[in-house]
Coordinates of C-alpha atoms in Angstrom, one line a residue:
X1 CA -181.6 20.6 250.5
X2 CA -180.7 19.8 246.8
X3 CA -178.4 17.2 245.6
X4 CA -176.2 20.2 244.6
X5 CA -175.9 21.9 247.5
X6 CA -174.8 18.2 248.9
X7 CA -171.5 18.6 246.6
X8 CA -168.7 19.8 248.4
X9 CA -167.5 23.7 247.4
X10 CA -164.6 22.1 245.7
X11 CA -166.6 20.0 243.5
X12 CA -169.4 22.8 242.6
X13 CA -166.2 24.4 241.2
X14 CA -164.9 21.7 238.9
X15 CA -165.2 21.5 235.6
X16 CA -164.9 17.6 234.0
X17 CA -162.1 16.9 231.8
X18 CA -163.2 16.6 228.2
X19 CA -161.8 13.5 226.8
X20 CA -161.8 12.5 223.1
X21 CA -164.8 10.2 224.0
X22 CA -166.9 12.7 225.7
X23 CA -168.0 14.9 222.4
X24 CA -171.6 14.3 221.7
X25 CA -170.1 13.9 217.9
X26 CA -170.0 10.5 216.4
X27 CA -167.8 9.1 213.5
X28 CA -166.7 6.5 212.0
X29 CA -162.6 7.3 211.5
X30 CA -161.3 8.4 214.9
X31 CA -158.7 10.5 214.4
X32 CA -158.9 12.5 217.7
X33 CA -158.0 10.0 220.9
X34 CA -154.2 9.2 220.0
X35 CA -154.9 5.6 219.9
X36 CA -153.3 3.1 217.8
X37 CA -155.8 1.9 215.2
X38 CA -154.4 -1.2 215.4
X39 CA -156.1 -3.6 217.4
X40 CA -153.5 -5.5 219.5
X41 CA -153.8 -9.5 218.9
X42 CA -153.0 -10.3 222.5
X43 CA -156.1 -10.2 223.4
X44 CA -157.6 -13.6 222.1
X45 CA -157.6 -16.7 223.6
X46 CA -157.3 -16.0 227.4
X47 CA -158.4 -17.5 230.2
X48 CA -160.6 -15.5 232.5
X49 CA -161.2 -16.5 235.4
X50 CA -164.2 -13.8 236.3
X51 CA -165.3 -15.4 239.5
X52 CA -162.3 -14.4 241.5
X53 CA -160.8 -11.3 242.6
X54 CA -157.4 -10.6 240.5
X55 CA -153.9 -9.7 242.4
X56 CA -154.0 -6.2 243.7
X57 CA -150.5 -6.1 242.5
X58 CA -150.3 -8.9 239.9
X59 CA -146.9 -10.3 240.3
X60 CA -146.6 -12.0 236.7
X61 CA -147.5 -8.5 235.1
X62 CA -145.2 -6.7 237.3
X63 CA -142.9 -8.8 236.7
X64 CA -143.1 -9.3 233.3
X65 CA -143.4 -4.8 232.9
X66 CA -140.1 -4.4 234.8
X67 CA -138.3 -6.7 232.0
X68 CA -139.6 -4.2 229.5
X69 CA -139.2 -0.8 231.3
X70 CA -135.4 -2.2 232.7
X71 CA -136.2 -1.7 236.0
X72 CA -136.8 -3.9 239.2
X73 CA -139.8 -5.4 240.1
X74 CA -140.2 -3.4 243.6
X75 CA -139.8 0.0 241.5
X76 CA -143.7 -0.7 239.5
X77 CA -147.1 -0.2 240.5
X78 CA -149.5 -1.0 238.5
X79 CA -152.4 1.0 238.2
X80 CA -155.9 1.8 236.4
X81 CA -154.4 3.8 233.3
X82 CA -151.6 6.2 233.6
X83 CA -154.7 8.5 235.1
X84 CA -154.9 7.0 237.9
X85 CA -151.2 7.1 238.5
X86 CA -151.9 10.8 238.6
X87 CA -154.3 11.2 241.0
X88 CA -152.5 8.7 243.2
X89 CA -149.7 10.9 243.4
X90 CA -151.7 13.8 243.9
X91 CA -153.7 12.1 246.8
X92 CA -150.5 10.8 247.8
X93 CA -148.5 13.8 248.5
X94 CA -150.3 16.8 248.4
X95 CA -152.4 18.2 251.0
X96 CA -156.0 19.7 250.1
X97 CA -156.0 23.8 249.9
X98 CA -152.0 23.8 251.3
X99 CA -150.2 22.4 248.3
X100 CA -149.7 23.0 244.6
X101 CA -148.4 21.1 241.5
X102 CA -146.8 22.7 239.1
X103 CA -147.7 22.2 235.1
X104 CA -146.3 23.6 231.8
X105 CA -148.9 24.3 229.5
X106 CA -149.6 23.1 227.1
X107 CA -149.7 19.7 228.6
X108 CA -152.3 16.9 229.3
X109 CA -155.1 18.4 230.9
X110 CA -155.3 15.7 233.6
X111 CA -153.0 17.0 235.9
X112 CA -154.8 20.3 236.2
X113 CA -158.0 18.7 236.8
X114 CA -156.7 16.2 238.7
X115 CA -155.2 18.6 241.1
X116 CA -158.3 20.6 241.2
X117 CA -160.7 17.8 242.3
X118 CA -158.8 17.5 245.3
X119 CA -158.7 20.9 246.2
X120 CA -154.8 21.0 245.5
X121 CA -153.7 24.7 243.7
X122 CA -151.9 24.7 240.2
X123 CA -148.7 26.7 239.4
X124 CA -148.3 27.5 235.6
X125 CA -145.2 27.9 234.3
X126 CA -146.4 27.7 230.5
X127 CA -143.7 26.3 228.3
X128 CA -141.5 28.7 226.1
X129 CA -142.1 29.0 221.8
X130 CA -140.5 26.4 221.2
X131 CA -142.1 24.1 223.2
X132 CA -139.6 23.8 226.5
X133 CA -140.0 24.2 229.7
X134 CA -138.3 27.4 231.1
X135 CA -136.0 26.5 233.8
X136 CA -135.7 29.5 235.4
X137 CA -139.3 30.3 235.9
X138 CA -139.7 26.9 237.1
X139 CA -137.0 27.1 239.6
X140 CA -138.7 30.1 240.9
X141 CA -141.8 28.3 241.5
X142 CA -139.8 24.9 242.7
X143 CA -140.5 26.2 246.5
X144 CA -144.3 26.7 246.1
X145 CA -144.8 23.0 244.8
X146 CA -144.6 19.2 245.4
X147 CA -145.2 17.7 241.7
X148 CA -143.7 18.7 238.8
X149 CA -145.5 17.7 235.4
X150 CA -143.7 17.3 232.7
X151 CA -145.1 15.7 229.6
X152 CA -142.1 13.8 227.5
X153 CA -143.5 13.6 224.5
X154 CA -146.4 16.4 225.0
X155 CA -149.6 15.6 224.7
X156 CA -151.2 18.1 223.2
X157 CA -147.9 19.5 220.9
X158 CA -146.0 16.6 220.5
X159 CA -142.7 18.1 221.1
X160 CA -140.0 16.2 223.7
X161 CA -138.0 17.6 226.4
X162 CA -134.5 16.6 225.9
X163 CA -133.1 14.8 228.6
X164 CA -130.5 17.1 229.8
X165 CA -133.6 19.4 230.2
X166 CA -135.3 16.6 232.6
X167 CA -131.6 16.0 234.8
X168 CA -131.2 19.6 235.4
X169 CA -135.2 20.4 236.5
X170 CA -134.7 17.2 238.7
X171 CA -131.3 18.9 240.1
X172 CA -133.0 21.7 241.1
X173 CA -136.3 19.8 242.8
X174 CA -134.0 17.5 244.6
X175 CA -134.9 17.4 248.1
X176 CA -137.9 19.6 247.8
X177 CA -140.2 18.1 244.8
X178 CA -141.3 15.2 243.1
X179 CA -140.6 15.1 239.2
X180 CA -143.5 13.1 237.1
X181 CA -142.0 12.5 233.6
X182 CA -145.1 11.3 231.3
X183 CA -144.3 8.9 229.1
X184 CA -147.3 8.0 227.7
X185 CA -145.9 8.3 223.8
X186 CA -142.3 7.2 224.8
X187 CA -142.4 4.3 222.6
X188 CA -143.0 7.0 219.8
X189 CA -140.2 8.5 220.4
X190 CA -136.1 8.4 218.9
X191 CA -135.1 9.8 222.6
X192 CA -134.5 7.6 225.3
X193 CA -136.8 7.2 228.3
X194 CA -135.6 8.8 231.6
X195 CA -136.2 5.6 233.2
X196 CA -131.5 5.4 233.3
X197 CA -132.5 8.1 235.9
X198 CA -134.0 6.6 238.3
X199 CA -131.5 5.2 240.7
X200 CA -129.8 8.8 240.7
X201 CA -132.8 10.8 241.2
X202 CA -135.4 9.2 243.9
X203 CA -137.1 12.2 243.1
X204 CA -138.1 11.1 239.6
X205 CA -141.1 9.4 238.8
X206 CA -142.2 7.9 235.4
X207 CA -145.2 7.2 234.5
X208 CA -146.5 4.6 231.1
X209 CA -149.4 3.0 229.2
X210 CA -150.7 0.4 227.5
X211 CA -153.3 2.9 225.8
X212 CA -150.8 4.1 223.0
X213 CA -148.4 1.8 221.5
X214 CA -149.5 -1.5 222.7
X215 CA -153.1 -1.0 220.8
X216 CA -154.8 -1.8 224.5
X217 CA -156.4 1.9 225.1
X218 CA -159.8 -0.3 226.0
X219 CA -158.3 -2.2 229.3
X220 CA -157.1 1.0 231.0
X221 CA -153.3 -0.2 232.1
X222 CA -150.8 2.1 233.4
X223 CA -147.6 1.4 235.1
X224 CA -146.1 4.0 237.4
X225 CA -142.0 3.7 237.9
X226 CA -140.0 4.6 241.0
X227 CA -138.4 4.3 243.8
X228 CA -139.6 1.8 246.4
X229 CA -140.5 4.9 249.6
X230 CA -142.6 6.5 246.4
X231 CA -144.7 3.4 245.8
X232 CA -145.1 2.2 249.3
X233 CA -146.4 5.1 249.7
X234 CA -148.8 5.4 247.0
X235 CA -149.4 1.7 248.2
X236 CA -151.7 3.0 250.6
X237 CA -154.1 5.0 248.6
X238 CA -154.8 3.0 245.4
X239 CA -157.9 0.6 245.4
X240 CA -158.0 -2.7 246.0
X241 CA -158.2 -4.2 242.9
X242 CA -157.7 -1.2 240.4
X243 CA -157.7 -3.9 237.4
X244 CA -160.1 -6.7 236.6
X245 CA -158.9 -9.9 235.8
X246 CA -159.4 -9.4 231.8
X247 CA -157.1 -6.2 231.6
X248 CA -154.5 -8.3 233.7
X249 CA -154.6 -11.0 231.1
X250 CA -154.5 -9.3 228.1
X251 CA -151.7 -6.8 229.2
X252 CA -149.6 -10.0 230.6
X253 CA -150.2 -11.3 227.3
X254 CA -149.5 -8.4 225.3
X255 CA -145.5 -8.4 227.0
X256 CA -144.8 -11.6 225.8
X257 CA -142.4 -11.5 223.1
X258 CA -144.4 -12.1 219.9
X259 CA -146.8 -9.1 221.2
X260 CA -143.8 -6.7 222.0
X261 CA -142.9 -7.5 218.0
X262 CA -146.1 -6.6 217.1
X263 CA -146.1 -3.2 219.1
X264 CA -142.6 -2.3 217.9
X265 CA -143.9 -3.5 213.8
X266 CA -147.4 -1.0 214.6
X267 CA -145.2 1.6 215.8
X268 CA -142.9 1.6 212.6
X269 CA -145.8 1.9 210.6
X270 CA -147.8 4.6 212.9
X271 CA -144.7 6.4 212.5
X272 CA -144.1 5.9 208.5
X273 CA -147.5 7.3 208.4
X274 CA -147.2 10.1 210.2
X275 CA -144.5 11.3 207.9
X276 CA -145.9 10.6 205.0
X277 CA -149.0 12.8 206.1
X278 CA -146.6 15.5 207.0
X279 CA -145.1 15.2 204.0
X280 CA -147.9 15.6 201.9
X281 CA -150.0 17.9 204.1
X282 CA -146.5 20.4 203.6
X283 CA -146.2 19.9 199.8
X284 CA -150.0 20.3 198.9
X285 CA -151.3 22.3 201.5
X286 CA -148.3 24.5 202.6
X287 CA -148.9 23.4 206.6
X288 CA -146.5 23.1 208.6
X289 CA -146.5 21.7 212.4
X290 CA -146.2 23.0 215.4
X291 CA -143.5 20.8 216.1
X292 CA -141.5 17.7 215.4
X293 CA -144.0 15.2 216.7
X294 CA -142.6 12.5 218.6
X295 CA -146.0 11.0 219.4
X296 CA -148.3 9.1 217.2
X297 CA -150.2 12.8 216.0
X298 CA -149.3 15.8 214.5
X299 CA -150.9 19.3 215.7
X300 CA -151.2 22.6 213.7
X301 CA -152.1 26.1 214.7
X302 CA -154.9 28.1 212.6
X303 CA -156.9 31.3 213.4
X304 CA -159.7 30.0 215.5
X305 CA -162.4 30.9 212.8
X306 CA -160.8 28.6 210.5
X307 CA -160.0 25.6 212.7
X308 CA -164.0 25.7 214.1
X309 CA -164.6 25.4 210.2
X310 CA -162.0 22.7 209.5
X311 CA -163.5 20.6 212.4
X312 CA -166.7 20.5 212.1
X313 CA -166.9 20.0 208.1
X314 CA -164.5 16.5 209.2
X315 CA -166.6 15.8 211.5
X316 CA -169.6 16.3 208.9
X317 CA -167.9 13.5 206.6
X318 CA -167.6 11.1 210.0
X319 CA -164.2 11.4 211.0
X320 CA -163.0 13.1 214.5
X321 CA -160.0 15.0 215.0
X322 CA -159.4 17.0 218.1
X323 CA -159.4 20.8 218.6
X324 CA -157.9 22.9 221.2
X325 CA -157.6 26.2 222.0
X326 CA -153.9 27.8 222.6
X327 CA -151.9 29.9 224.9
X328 CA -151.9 32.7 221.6
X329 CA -155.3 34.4 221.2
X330 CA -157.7 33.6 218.6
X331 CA -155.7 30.5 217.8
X332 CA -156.6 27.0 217.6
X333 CA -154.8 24.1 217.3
X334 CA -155.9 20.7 215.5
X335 CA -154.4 17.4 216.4
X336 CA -155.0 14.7 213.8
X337 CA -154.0 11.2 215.0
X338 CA -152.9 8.7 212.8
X339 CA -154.7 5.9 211.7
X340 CA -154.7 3.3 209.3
X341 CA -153.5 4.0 205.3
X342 CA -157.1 3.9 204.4
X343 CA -158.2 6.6 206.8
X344 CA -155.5 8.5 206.2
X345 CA -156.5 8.7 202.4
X346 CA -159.7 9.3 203.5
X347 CA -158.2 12.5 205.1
X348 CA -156.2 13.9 202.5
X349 CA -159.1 13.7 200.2
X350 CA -161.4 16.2 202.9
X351 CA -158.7 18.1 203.3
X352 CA -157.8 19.0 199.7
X353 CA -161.7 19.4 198.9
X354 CA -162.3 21.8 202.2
X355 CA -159.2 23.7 201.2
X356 CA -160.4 23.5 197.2
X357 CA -163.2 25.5 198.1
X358 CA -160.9 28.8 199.3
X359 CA -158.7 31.0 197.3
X360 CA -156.3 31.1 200.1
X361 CA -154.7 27.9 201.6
X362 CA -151.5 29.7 203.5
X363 CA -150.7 28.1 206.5
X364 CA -148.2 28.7 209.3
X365 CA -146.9 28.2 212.8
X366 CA -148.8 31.9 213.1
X367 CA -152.5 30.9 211.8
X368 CA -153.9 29.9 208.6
X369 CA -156.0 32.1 206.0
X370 CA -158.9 31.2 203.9

């Protein structure tokens, strides 16, 4: 017998998420992992002490992420990204080939393949032109599932589901289904987190990151927020010790308040940036997003023909952005996070001389022509 046919059927069927690391192409401006290029100056002068193991639960960082998030201690559990919050949930209250979650694509492709790799089906209800869920079709489907996925801001569009939007799906999923509200980008974001919702709803659950704002991508800290039955129960299926001593450290560090000045200063900028590229990507090149991003990218749709072109020229010139195909046929879309005022010079200047070489720059929400 082969070391294949060892693998359960469930796994010979899985396919591995492609992250914005896993590309065989290398660059040197990364434009295509929604990090902050900012590196976050929490992370000198700590004390490690490697030789022991860490706090399952680190009280201090706990602690010290409910002051943040406004919420009590007993409603966080820290975990090993805001990945690992999703599989924990999966894991935690879905059985293998009898239940379902229920996505909205386009959405972080996580959940899918999350779901997946634990032989738990996916409903999708994909989410309408402008970006929203549909309620109806999701009420419809509300029955077949126990975790709804909703992405506030969406990774890959950028768009946010208002809030009322988030009440009413978690009025209709009360006493049937959890609702996971992403908030990976939140601090990105003019709108309010849901987190005012949690005491109303112990259906909700909210799930954050280091990765984005705070400039800490590297250490792999995520925080998942609810009620207290939600993360006793989830209690029981996380690791031991999902983070090493180092990422406890640095994120502890990292919500003390000089740190949280730096974040909210890194996001002011990310986001300056971000309209300035708009702005100048509109006036000289006619684009114009898919969305208002409230995220630290911004994506655009092209004919597929053109966006494989566009890509792979950057990445010609050493800089990554990330490409995705869409719900529409033969359309593409390319996300472009934002990096540092250099880089994002350096961008404009491929840009205008990829474009230069074309007669036709016309870009819209309905594909580009060159």
């Amino acid at each position: 017998m082969t070391i294949k046919q060892l693998q359960t059927a469930t796994t010979a069927k899985l396919k591995p998420y492609q992250s914005a690391r896993s590309t065989d192409l290398t660059g040197s401006v990364w434009l295509n992992a929604n990090e902050n290029p900012y590196l976050n100056p929490a992370i000198k002068g700590l004390e490690i002490h490697a030789n022991r193991y860490p706090q399952p639960q680190p009280e201090v960082l706990i602690q010290a992420y409910a002051d943040y998030a406004t919420v009590a201690p007993n409603n966080v559990l820290v975990t090993r990204g805001a990945d690992e919050g999703i599989e924990l949930l999966i894991r935690s209250f879905c059985e293998p080939s009898q239940d379902s979650i229920l996505i909205t694509s386009p959405t972080y492709g996580m959940y899918a393949v999350s779901a997946n790799s634990q032989n738990v089906g996916v409903i999708d209800v994909p989410l309408d032109q402008d970006f929203q869920p549909i309620k109806d079709d999701i009420s419809a489907q509300i029955a077949a599932t126990k975790i709804v996925f909703l992405c506030c801001p969406n990774n890959p569009t950028g768009s946010r589901i208002p809030l009322e939007t988030i009440e009413s799906i978690l009025q209709l999923a009360q006493g049937k289904c959890l609702v996971v509200v992403d908030e990976a980008y939140i601090e990105f974001s003019a709108q309010p987190s849901a987190v005012n919702l949690l005491e109303k709803y112990p259906n909700l659950v909210i799930l954050r990151t280091l990765s984005k704002a705070f400039g800490l991508a590297g250490i792999r800290c995520g925080f998942v927020l609810a009620n207290t039955d939600i993360i006793q129960i989830m209690k029981k299926q996380i690791a031991p010790y999902p983070l090493c001593c180092f990422a406890i450290d640095t994120a502890i560090q990292a919500l003390q308040t000089p740190y949280l000045a730096w974040m909210k200063e890194s996001v002011k900028q990310i986001n300056q940036q971000k309209q300035s590229l708009q702005s100048w990507l509109k006036e000289t090149l006619s684009w114009t997003p898919l969305c208002t991003s409230d995220t630290n990218f911004i994506a655009y749709q092209f004919d597929t023909e053109v966006a494989d072109s566009l890509f792979f020229f950057l990445a010609e010139q050493d800089m990554l952005v990330r490409k995705f195909d869409t719900v529409q046929p033969s359309q593409s879309e390319i996300r472009i996070t934002m990096g540092t005022p250099q880089e994002m010079s350096q961008l404009k200047k491929y840009l205008s001389l990829f474009f230069a070489k074309n007669d036709n720059r016309t870009v819209s929400n309905a594909g580009v022509t060159v």
